[in-house]
Coordinates of C-alpha atoms in Angstrom, one line a residue:
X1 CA -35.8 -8.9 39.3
X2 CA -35.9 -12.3 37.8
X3 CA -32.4 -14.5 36.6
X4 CA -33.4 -14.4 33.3
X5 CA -33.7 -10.0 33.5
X6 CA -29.6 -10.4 35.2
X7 CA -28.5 -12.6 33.3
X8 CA -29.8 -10.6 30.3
X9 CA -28.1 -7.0 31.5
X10 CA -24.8 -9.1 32.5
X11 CA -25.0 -10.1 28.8
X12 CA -24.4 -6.5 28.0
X13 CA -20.9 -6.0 29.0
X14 CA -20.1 -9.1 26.2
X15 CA -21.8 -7.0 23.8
X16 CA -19.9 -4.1 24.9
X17 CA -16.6 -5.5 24.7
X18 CA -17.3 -6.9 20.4
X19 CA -18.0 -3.6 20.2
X20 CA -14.7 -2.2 21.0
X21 CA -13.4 -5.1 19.0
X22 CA -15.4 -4.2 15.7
X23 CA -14.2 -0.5 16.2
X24 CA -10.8 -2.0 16.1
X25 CA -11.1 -3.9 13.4
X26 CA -12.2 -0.3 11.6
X27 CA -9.5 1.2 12.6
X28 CA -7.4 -1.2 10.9
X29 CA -9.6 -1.2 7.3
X30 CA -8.9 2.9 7.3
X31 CA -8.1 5.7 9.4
X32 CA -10.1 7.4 12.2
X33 CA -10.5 11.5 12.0
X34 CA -9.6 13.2 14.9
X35 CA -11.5 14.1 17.7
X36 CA -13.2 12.8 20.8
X37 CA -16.5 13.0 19.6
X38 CA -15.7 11.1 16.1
X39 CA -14.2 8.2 18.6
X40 CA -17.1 8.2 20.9
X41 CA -20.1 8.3 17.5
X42 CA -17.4 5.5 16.2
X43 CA -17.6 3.2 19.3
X44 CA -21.3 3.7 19.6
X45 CA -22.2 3.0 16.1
X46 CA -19.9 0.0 16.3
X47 CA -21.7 -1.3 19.6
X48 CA -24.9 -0.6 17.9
X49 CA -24.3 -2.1 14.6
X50 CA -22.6 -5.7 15.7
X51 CA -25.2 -6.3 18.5
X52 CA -28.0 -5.6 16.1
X53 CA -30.9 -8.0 15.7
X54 CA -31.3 -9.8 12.3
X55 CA -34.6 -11.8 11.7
X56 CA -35.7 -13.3 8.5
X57 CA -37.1 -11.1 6.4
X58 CA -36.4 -8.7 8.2
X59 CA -36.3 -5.6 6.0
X60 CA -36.1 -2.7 8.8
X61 CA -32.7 -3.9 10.4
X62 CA -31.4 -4.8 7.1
X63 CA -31.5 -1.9 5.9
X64 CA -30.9 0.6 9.3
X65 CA -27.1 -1.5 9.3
X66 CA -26.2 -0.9 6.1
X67 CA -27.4 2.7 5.5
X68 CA -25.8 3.3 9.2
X69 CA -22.8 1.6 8.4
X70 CA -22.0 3.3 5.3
X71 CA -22.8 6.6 7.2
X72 CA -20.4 5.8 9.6
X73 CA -17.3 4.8 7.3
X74 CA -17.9 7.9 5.0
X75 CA -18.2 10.3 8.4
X76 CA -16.4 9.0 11.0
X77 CA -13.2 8.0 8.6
X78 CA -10.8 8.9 6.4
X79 CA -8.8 8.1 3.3
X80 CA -9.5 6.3 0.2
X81 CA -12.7 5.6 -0.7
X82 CA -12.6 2.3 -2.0
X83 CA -10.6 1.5 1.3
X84 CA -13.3 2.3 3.2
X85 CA -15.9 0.9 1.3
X86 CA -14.2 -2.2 1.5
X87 CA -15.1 -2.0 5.1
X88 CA -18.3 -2.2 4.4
X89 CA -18.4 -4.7 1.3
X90 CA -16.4 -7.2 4.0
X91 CA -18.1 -7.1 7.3
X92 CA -21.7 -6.2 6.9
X93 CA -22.0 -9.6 5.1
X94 CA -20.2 -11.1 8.3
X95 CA -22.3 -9.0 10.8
X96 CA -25.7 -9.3 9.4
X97 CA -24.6 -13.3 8.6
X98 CA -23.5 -14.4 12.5
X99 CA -25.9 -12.6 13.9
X100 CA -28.9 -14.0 12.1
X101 CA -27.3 -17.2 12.4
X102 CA -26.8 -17.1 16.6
X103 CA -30.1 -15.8 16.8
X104 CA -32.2 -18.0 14.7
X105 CA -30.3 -21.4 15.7
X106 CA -31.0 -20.3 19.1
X107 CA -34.6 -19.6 18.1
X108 CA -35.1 -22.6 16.3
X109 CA -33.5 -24.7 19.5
X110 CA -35.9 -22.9 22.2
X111 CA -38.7 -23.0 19.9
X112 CA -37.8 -27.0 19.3
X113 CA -38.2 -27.8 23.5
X114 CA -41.2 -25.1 23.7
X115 CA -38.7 -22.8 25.5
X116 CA -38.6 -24.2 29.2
X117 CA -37.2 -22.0 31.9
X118 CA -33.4 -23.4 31.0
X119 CA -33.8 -23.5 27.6
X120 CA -34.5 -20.0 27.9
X121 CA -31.9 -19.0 30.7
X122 CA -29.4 -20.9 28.4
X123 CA -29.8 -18.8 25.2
X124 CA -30.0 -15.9 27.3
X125 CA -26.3 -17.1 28.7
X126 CA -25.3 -18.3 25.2
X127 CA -26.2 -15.8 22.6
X128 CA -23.9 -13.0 24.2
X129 CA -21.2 -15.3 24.5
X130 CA -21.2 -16.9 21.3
X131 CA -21.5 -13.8 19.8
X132 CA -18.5 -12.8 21.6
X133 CA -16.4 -15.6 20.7
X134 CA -17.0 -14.9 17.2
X135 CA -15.9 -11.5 17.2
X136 CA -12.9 -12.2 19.2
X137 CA -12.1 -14.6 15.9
X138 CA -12.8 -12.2 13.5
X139 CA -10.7 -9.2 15.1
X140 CA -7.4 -12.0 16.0
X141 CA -7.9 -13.3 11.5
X142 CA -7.9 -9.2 10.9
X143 CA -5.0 -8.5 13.6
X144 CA -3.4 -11.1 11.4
X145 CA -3.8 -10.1 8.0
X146 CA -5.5 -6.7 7.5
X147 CA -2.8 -5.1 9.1
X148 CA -0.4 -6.4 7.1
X149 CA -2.5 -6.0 4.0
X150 CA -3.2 -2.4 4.4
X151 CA 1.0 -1.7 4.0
X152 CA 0.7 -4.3 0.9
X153 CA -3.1 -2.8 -0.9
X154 CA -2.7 -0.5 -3.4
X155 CA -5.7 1.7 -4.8
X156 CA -6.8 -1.3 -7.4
X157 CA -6.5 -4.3 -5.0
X158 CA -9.3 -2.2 -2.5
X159 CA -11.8 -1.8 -5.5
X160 CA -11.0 -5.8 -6.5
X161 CA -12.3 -6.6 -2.6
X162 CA -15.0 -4.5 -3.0
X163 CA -16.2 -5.9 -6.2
X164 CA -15.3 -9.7 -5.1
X165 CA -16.9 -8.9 -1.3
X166 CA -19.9 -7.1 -3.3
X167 CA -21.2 -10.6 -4.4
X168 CA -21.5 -11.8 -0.6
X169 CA -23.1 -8.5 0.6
X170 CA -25.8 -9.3 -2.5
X171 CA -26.3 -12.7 -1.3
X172 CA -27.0 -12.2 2.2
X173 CA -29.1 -9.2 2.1
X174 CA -31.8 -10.7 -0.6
X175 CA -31.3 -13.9 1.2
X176 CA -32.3 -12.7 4.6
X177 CA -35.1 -10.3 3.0
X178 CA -36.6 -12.9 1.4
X179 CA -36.3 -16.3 3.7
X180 CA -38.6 -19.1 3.7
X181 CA -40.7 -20.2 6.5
X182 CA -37.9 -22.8 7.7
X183 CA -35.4 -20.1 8.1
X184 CA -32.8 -22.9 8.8
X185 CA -32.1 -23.5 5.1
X186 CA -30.8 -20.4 5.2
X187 CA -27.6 -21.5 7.5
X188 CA -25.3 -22.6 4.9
X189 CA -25.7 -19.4 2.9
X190 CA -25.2 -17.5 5.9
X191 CA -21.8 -19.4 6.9
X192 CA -20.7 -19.6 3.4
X193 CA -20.4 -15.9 3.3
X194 CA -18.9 -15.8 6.4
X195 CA -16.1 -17.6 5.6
X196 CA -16.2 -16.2 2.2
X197 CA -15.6 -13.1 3.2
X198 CA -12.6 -14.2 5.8
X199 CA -11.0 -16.1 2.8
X200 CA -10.9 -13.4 0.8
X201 CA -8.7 -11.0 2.9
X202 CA -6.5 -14.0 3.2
X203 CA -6.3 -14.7 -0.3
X204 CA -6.5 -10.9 -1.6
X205 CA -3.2 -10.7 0.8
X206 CA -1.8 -13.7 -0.5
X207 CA -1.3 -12.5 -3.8
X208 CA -0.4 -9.2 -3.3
X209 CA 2.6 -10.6 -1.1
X210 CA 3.2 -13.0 -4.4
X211 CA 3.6 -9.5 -6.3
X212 CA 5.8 -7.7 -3.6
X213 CA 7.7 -10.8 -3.1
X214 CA 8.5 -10.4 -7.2
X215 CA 9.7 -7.0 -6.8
X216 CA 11.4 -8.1 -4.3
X217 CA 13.7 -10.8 -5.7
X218 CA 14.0 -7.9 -8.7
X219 CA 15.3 -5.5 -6.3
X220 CA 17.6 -7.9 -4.7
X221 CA 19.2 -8.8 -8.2
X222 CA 19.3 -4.9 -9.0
X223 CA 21.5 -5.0 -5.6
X224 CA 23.3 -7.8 -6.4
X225 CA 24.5 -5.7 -9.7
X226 CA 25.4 -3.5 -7.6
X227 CA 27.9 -5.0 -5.8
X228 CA 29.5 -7.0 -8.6
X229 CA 29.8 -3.5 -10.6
X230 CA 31.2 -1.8 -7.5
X231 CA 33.7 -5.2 -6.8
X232 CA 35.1 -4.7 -10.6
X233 CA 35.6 -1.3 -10.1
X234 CA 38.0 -1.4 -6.9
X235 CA 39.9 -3.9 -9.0
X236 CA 39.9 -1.8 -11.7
X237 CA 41.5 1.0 -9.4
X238 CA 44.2 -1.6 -7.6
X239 CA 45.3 -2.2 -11.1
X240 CA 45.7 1.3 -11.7
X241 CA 47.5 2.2 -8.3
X242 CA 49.8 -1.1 -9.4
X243 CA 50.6 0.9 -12.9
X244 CA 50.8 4.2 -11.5
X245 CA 55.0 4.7 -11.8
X246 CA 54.6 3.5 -15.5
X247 CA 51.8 6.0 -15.8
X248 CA 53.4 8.6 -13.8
X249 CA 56.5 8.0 -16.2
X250 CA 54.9 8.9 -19.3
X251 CA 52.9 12.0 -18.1
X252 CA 56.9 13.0 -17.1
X253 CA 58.3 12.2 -20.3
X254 CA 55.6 14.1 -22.3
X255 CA 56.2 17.3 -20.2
X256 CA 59.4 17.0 -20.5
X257 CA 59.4 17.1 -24.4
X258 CA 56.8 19.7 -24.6
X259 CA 54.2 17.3 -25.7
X260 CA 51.5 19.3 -23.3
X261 CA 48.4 18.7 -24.8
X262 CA 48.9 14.8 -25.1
X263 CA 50.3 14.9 -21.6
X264 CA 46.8 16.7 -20.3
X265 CA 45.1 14.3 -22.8
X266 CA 46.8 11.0 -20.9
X267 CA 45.5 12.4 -17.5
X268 CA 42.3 12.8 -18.7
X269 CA 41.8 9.5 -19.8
X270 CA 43.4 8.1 -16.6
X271 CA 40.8 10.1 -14.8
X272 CA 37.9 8.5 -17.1
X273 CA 38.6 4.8 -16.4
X274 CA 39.7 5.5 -12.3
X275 CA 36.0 7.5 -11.9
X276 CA 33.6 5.1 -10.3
X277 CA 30.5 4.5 -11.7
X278 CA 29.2 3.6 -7.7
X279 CA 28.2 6.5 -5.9
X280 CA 26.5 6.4 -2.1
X281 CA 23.6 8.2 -2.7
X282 CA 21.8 7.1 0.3
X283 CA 22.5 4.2 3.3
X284 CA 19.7 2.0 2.1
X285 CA 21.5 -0.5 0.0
X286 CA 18.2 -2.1 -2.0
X287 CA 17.4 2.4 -2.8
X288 CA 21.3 3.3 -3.6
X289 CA 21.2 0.2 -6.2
X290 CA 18.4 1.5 -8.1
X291 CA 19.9 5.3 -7.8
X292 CA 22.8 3.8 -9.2
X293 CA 21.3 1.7 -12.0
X294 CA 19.3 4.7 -13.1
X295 CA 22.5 7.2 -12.9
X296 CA 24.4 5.5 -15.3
X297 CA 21.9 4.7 -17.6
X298 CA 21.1 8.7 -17.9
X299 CA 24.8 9.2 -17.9
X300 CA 25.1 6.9 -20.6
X301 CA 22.1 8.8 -22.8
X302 CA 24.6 12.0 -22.3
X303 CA 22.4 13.1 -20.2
X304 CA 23.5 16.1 -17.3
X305 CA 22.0 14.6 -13.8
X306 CA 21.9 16.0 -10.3
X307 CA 21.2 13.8 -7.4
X308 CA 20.3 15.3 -4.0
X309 CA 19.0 12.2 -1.3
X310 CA 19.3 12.4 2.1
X311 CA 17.3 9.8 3.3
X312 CA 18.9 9.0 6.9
X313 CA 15.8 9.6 9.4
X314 CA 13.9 7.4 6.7
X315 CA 11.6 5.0 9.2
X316 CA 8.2 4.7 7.9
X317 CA 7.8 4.2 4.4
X318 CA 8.3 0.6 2.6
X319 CA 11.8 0.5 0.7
X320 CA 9.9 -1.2 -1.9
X321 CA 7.3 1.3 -2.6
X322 CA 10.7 3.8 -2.3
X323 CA 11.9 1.8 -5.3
X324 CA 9.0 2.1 -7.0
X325 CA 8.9 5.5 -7.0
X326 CA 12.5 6.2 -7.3
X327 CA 12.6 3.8 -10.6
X328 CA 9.3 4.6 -12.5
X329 CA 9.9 8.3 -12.4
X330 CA 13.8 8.3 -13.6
X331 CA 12.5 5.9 -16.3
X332 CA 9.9 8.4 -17.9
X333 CA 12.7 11.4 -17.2
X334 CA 15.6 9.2 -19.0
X335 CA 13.4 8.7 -21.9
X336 CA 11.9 12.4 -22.2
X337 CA 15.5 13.7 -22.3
X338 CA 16.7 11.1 -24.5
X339 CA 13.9 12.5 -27.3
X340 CA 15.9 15.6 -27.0
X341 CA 18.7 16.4 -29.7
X342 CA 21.1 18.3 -28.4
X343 CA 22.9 17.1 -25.6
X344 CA 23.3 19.6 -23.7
X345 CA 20.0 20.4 -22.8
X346 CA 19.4 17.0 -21.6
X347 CA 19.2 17.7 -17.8
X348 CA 17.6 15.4 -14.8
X349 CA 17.3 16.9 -11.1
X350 CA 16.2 14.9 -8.3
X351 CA 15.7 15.8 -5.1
X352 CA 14.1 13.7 -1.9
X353 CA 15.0 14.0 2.0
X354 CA 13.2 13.4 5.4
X355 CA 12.7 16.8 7.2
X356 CA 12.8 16.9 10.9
X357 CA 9.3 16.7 11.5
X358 CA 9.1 13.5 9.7
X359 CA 7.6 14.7 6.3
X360 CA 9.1 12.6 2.8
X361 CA 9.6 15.0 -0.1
X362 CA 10.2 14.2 -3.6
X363 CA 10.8 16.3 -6.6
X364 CA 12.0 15.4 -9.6
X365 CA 12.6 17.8 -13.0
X366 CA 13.5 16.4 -16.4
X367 CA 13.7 18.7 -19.8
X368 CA 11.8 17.4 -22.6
X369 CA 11.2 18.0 -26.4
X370 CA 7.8 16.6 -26.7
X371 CA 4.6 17.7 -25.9
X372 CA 2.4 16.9 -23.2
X373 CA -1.5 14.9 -23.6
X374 CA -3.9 15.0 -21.6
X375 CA -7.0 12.9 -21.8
X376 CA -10.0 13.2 -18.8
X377 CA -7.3 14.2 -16.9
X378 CA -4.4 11.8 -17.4
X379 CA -1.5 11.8 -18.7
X380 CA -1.2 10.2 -22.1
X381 CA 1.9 8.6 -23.3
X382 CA 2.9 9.6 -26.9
X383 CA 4.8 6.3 -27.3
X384 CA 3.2 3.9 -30.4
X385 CA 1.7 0.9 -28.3
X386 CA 0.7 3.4 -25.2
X387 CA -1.8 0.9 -24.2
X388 CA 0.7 -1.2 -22.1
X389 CA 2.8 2.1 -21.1
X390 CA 2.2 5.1 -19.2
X391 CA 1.5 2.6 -16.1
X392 CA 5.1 4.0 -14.5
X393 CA 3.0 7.1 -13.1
X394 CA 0.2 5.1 -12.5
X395 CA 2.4 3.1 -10.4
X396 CA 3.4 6.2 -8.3
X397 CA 0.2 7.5 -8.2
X398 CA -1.2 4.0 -6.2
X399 CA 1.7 4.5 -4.3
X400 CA 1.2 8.0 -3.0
X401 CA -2.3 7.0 -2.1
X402 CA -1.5 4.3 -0.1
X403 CA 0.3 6.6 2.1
X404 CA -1.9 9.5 2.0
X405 CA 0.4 12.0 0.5
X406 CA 0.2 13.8 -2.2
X407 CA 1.0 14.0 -5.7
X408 CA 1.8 17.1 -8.2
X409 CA 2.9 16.9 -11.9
X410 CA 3.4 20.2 -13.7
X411 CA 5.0 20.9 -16.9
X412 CA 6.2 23.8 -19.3
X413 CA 7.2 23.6 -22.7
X414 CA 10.5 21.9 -22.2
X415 CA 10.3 20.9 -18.5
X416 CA 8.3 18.4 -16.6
X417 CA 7.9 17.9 -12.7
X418 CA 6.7 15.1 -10.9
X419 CA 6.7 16.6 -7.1
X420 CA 5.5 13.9 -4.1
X421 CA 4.9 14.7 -0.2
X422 CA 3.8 12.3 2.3
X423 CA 3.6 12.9 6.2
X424 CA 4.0 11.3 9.2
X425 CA 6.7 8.9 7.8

């Protein structure tokens, strides 16, 4: 055996080793399904589809990686969709773009020195390891910022990558199919949607944290409230407890002269300005703030509310998204019993707890006057400019499919149920 024929099987065990790498950066776009045999068809495909061979216009290969790779993301995967499309719509274009590039500079330079016996032993060398190299970058920029993107994209930021990343997978495929004879004029194309793609993960990322960042700072000032509401009402108690012996006097004094129902009517209001309007619903302070908030504002609209949260073992879901939920749901229920004239059918229940085998469940009931639309499936809102509201269960619904749960809503004619469930939190 010849250098050139070990040196070109030693050059497998590079192209091994970007395959385990490009199965990891899969695994970081979506969720693998279960199973030996899914891991093992997901790390050959992988080997297969970053090692493949891309010459101008060549229409075979082309075509085989894309058809394969879609194949493998809709099979071998799980979850949304659009998530896993996006997979597809990012790193085909960088596949199919670095290794056409590699291959035809390293053409172009062999065929340049009419391919000499080191010429040739060097691209055999060099195209494993530059390939290598390039993958090792690509799966450190995902490590970096997919990961962190995937607890940050919601359902519409996934089909925004795929439409943005579409234009690059366009460009590359027509550009390779139909190369001219100096297939070096196609290099800039082919590293332009390289790094096009790269930049926009980055970017995608970048505004998304902008957004949570937002909420954020909202949240924070909802907590803030918090504590400035909950510091005037402990004052508001020690200047009771400094007045109780005057207080305590005339409650005496109006017993004593038979005055009983403007004796019980003095405790009562005592009662009314001592009862705090902070309540620990749960230990999460950013949460227990918006619970808060949203309790005294249906308290306020006379409305009858039970609270049950129990949110202790709470380890894997984002506070944030939490809010989210928590806040767009007791908004639509506030305003549903609000619409509602007598008061005392005004009612909100909410219920949400971690059970021991890690499982988040959410339920919450509201009475309601109004009646229910529907329109392909959605909810509509009856409000006058519903084109910029009924977003608040849109909101939840992105969220619940973020974290693969699910999400019910069931109504009757004066109740409506918004029930949530998501595992492995």
């Amino acid at each position: 055996m010849d250098l050139i024929s070990v040196m070109y099987n030693v050059g497998k065990i590079p192209n091994c080793i970007q395959g385990f790498l490009f199965y990891r950066i899969l695994c970081h776009f979506a969720q693998k399904r279960d199973g030996k045999l899914w891991s093992a068809a997901g790390y050959i495909s992988c080997a297969c589809l970053s090692n493949m061979i891309i010459y101008p216009n060549d229409f075979f290969n082309v075509v085989l990686e894309l058809v394969w790779f879609l194949a493998l993301m809709l099979l071998a995967f799980q979850g949304s969709i659009w998530q896993r499309l996006a997979a597809v719509a990012v790193l085909y274009p960088l596949i199919v773009s670095q290794n056409f590039f590699v291959m035809d500079m390293l053409g172009v330079l062999g065929s340049s020195l009419d391919w000499p016996i080191a010429i040739d032993l060097f691209c055999t060398i060099a195209d494993p390891i530059l390939h290598l190299l390039i993958w090792y970058g690509i799966y450190r920029f995902f490590e970096r910022h997919l990961v962190q993107a995937r607890k940050l994209f919601g359902h519409k930021t996934w089909i925004l990558l795929d439409v943005i990343c579409l234009a690059s997978l366009v460009s590359i495929t027509t550009s390779i199919l139909f190369a001219p004879v100096q297939s070096y004029y196609m290099w800039p194309a082919a590293f332009s949607c390289f790094a096009t793609n790269l930049g926009c993960i980055a970017l995608t990322e970048y505004f998304v944290r902008s957004i949570r960042q937002d909420m954020e700072r909202k949240n924070l000032m909802l907590q803030k409230s918090y504590y400035e509401e909950l510091e005037q009402n402990q004052t508001k108690i020690r200047r009771f407890r400094h007045d109780m012996n005057n207080h305590l006097g005339v409650i005496q004094a109006l017993f004593r002269s038979g005055n009983t129902e403007d004796a019980e009517h003095y405790m009562e209001e005592i009662e009314t300005r001592l009862a705090a309007r902070t309540r620990v619903f749960c230990k999460n302070s950013i949460i227990n703030a918006v619970l808060n908030a949203k309790y005294n504002l249906a308290l306020e609209q006379g409305i009858n509310v039970f609270f049950h949260i129990d949110l202790d073992r709470l380890i894997g879901l984002d506070p944030i998204s939490l809010c989210c939920l928590f806040s767009n749901t007791l908004d639509n229920a506030v305003e549903a019993s609000v619409k509602i004239p007598d008061l005392k059918k005004r009612r909100i229940s909410l219920k949400a707890r971690v059970t021991e085998n890690g499982y988040f469940t959410f339920e919450i009931t509201n009475t309601k006057a109004n009646a229910v639309r529907e329109h392909k499936g959605r909810l509509v809102s009856d409000k006058e400019d519903s084109d910029t509201h009924g977003l608040g269960l849109a909101n939840v619904r992105e969220m619940v499919e973020k974290y693969s749960g699910t999400l019910d809503i069931s109504y009757t004619e004066t109740t409506f149920t918004v029930t949530v469930l998501i595992g492995n939190v």
